[in-house]
Coordinates of C-alpha atoms in Angstrom, one line a residue:
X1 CA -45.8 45.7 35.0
X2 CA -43.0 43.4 33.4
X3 CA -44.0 42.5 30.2
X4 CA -44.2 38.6 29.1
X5 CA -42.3 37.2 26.5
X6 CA -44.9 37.3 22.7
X7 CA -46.5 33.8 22.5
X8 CA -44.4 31.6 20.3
X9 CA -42.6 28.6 21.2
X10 CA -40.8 27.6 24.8
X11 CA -37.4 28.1 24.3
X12 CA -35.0 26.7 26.6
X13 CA -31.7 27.6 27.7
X14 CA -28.7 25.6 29.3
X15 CA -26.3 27.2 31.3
X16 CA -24.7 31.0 30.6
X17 CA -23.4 29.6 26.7
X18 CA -25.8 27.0 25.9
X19 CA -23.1 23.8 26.8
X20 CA -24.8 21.0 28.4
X21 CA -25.8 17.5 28.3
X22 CA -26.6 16.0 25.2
X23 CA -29.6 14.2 26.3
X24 CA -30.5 17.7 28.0
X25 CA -30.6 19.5 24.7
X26 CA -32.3 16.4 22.5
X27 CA -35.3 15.9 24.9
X28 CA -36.0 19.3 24.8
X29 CA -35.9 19.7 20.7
X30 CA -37.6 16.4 21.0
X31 CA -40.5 18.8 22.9
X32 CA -41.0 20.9 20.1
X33 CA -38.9 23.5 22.2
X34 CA -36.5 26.1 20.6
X35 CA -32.7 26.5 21.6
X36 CA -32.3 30.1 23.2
X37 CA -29.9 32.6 21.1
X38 CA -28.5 35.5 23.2
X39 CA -28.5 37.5 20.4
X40 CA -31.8 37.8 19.1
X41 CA -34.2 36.9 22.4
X42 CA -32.3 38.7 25.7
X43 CA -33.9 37.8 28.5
X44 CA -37.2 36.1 26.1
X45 CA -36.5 32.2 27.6
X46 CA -38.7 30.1 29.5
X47 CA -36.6 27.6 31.0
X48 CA -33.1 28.1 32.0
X49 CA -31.2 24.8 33.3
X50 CA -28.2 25.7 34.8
X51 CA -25.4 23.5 37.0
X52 CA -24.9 26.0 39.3
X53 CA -27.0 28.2 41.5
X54 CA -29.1 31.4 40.4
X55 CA -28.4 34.7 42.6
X56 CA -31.4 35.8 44.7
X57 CA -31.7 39.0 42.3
X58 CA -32.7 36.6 39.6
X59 CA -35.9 34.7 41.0
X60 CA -37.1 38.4 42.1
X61 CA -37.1 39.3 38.4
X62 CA -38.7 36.1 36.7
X63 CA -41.6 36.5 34.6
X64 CA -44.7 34.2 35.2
X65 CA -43.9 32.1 32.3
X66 CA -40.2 31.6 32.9
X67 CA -38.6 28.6 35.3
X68 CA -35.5 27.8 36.2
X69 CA -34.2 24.7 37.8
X70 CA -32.8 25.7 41.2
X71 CA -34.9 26.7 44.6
X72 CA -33.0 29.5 46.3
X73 CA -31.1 27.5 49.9
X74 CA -33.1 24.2 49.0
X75 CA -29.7 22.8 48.2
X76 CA -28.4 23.3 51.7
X77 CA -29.3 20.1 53.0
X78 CA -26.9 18.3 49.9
X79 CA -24.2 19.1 52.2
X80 CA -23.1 17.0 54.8
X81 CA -22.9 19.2 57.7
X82 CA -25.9 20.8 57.3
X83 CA -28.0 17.9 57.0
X84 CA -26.7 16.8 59.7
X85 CA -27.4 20.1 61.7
X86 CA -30.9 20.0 60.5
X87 CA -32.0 16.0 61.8
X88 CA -30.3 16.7 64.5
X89 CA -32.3 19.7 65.2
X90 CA -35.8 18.4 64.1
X91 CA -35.0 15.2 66.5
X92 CA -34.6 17.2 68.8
X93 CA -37.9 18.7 68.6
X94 CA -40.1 15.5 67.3
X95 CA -38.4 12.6 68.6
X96 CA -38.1 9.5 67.4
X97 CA -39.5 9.9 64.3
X98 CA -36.4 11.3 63.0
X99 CA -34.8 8.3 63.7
X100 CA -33.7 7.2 60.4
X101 CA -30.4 8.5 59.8
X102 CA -27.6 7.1 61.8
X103 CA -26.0 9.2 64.8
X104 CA -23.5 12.0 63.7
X105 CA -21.0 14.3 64.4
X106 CA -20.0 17.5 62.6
X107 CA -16.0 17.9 62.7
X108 CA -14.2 19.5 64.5
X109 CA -16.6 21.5 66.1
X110 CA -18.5 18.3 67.7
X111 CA -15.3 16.1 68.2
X112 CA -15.9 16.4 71.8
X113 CA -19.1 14.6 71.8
X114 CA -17.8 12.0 69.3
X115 CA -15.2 11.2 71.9
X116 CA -17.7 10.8 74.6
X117 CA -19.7 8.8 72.3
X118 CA -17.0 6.3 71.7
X119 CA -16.1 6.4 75.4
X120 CA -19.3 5.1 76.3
X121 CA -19.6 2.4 73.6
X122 CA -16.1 1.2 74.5
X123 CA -17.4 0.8 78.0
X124 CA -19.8 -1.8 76.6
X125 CA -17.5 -4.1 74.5
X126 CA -14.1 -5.2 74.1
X127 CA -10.4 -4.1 73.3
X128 CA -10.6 -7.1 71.1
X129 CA -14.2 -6.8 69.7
X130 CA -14.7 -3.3 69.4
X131 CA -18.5 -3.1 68.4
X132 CA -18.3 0.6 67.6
X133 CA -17.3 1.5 63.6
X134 CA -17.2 4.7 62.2
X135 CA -17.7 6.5 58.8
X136 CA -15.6 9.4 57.9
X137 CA -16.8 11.6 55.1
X138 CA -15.1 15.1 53.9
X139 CA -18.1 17.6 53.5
X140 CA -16.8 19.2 50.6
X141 CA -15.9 15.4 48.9
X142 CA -18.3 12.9 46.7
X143 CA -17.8 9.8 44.9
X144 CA -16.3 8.0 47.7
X145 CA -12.9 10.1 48.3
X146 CA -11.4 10.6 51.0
X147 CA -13.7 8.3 53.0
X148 CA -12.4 6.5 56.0
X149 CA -13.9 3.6 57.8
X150 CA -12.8 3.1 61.9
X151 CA -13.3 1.3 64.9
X152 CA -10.8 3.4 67.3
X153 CA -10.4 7.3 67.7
X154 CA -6.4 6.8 67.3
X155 CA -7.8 5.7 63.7
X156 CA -9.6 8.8 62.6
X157 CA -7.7 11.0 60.3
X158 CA -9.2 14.3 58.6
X159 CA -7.6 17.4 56.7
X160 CA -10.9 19.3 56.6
X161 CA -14.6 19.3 57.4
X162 CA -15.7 16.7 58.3
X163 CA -18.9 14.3 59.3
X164 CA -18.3 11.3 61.3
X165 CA -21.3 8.7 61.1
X166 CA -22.0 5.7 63.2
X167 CA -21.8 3.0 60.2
X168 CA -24.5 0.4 59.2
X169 CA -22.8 -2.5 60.1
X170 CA -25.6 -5.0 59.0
X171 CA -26.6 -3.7 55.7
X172 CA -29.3 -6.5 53.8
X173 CA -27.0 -8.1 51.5
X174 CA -27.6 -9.6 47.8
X175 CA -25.3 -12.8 47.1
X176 CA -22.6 -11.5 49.9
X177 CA -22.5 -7.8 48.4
X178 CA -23.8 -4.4 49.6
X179 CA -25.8 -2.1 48.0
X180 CA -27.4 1.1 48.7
X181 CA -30.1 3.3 47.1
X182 CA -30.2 6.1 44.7
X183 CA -33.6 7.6 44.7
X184 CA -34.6 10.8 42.3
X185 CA -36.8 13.3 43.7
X186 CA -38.3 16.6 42.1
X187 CA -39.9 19.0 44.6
X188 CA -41.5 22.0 42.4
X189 CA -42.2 23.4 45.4
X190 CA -41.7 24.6 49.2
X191 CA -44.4 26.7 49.7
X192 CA -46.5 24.9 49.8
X193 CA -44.7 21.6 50.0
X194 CA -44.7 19.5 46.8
X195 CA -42.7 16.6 46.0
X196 CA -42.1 13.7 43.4
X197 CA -40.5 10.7 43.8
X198 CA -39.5 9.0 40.1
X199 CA -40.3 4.9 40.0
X200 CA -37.2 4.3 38.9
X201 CA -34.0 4.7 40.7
X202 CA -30.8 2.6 41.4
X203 CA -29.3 -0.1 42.8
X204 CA -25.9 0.6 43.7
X205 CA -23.3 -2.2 44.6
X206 CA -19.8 -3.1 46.0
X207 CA -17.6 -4.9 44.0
X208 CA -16.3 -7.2 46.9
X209 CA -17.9 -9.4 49.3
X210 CA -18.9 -7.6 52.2
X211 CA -16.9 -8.4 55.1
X212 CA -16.4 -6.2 58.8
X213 CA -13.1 -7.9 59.1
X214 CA -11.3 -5.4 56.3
X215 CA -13.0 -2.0 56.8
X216 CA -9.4 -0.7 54.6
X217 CA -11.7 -2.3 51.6
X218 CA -13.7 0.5 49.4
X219 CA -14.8 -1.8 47.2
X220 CA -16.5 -3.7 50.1
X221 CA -17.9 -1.1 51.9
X222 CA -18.7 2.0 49.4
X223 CA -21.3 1.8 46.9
X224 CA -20.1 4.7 44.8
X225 CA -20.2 3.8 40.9
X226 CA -17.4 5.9 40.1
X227 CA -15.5 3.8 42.7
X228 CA -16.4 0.6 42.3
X229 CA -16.4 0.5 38.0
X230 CA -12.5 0.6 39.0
X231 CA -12.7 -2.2 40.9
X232 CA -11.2 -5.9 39.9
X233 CA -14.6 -7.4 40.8
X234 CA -16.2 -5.2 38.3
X235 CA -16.7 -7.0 35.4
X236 CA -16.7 -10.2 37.1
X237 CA -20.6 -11.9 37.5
X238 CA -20.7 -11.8 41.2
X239 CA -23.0 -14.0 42.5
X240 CA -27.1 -13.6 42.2
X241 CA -25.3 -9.3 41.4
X242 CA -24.2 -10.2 37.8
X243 CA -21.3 -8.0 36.0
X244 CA -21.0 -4.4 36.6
X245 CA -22.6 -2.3 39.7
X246 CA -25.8 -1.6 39.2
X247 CA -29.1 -2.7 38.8
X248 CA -33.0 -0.4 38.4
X249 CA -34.8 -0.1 41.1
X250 CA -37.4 -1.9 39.6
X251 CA -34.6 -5.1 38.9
X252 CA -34.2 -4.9 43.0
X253 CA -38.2 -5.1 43.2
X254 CA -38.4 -7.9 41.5
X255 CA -35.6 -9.8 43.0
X256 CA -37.3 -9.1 46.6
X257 CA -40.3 -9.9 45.6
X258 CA -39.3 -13.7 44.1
X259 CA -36.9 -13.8 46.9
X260 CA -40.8 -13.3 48.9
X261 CA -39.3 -9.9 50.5
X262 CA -42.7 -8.2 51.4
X263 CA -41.1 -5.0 50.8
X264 CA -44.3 -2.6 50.7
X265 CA -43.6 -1.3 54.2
X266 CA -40.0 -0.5 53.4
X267 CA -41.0 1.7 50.4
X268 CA -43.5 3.5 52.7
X269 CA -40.6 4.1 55.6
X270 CA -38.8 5.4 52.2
X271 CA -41.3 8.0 51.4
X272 CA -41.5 9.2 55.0
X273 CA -37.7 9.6 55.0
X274 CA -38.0 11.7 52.1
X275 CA -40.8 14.0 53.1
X276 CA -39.4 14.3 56.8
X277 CA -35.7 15.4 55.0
X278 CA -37.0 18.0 53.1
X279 CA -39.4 19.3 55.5
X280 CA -36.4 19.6 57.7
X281 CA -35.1 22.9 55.6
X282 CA -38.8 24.1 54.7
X283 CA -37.8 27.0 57.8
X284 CA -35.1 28.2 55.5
X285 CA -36.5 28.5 52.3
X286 CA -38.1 31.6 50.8
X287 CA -41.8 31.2 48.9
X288 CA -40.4 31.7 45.6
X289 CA -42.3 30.7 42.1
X290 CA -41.4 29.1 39.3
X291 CA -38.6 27.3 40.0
X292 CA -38.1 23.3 41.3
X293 CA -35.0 21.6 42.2
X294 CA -34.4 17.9 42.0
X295 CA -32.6 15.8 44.7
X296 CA -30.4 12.5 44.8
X297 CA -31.5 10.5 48.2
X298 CA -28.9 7.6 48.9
X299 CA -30.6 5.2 51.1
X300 CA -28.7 2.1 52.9
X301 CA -31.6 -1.2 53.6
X302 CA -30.3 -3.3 56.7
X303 CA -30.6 -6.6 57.2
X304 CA -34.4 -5.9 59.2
X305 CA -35.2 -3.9 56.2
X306 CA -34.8 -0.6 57.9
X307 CA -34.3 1.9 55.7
X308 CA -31.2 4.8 56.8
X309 CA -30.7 7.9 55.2
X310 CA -27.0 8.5 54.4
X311 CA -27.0 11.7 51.9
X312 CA -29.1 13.9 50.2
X313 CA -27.0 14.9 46.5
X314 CA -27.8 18.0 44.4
X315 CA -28.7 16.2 41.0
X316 CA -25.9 18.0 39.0
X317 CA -25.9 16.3 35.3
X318 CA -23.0 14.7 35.1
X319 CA -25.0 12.2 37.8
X320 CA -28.9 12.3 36.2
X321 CA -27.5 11.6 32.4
X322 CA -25.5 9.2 33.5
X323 CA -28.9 7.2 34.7
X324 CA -31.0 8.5 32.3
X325 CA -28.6 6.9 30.0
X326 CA -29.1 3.5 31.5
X327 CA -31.2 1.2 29.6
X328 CA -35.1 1.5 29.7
X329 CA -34.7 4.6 32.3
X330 CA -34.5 7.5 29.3
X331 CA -38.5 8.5 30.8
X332 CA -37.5 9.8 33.7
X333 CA -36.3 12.7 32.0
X334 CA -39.4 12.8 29.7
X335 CA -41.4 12.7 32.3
X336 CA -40.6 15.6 34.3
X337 CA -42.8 18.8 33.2

């Protein structure tokens, strides 16, 4: 029988040396908790937060009062291949109620069927008015590089990996500019399937006016904060946006709401899209205790408020500080237990 840590206080530990996130280690002093110390306590911890992923050894050999913040293969569907692989697979098998992610292509194993794909929509329009425009996205890339936007398959250009996505080309816009979601999830478990969705979340924007004339524009067409805060328009007050790139989720509420945006069904179509996403991998994951993982949904609104899943991120912390960090949002850390 493995014996449990003495009762005393939780103690917490951040990665192999104890670096982290400031915030990290203050909410958790804040708890009453007590910093781990390798010399003294071994393997005596209760939490250990860690960036990267734990080895399957490790979650065979947790106690029952010790949690760690990674589910063993629950991070597969952050990349952008496999997600792809895995709503293509479940549509497959229930239909049209996968429908909520726009058609895809994993590169270069599926270029084939991306060429018939455009063959056949360049059957139904124009030389001229191509109606077709793609989205280019290096699997192993975030933050918006090495994204490419095309209408032609003489256009598309990739070094690597790759997923090539039919783009939202009538996204619901807010004074001219387009935004996306960033939604925080926290499933504690698969087995049997739990998950939280936070209140709060973001409001990501472009810095320029949207406009399918320029697709060669980032700052028109990718919402990406780390993009867009280098952007000329980014300080400017864009029209009913304001300065910056961001608003709460709650700020977008509330400007749909006096804008008399009955938006109720669109936050249920929301919460499907997240349940269906991660039910999607429940297959591949192994029942394993005491141990959660938290997700990053981005989610594009159209102009008919449908709501379209574009990427599922791994909440690292460089991306969960930097929102807990914005004003008013510091509970959604204190809230998670």
């Amino acid at each position: 029988m493995t014996q449990e840590r003495e009762v005393g206080p939780f103690i917490f530990r951040i990665n192999e040396n104890g670096s982290g996130p400031d915030l990290l280690f203050q909410v958790c002093v804040e708890r009453g908790w007590r910093e781990y110390d390798c010399s003294s306590l071994k393997d005596n911890w209760n939490l250990w937060w860690r960036t990267s992923g734990f080895p399957v050894s490790h979650y065979k050999q947790l106690k029952s009062n010790q949690y760690t913040n990674h589910i063993p293969k629950a991070s597969s569907i952050c990349r952008k291949d496999q997600l792809t692989r895995y709503l293509k697979s479940m549509k497959k098998i229930f239909g049209s109620i996968y429908n909520f992610s726009p058609d895809a292509y994993n590169l270069p194993l599926e270029y084939t069927k991306l060429v018939a794909e455009c063959s056949r929509q360049a059957r139904n329009s124009t030389y001229e008015n191509p109606d077709n425009v793609w989205i280019c996205k290096p699997v192993g890339q975030s933050q918006g590089r090495g994204i490419l936007l095309f209408q032609r398959l003489s256009e598309l250009v990739y070094e690597s990996n790759a997923v090539v996505q039919q783009y939202v080309k009538n996204p619901l816009l807010i004074g001219g500019y387009k935004f996306d979601l960033r939604l925080y999830v926290c499933v504690p478990s698969f087995h049997p399937l739990t998950i939280y969705v936070y209140r709060e979340g973001l409001a990501r924007f472009g810095t320029d006016k949207f406009s399918l004339a320029n697709l060669d524009n980032p700052f028109a067409h990718l919402t990406n904060s780390s993009l867009n805060k280098l952007g000329p328009g980014y300080g400017a007050t864009k029209e009913r946006v304001g300065s910056g790139c961001k608003w709460s989720l709650s700020q977008l509420r509330q400007y749909l709401q006096q804008n008399n945006i009955q938006d109720w069904l669109l936050w249920q179509r929301i919460s499907s899209i997240i349940i269906l996403t991660i039910a999607s991998e429940l297959s591949a994951i192994p029942q394993t205790k005491n141990c959660f993982e938290f997700f990053g949904f981005d989610i594009l609104v159209d102009s008919a408020l449908n709501p379209w899943l574009l990427e599922v991120r791994r909440t690292k912390y460089q991306s969960c500080w930097r929102y807990v960090k914005e004003p008013n949002t510091n509970p959604w850390l204190l809230e998670v237990r």
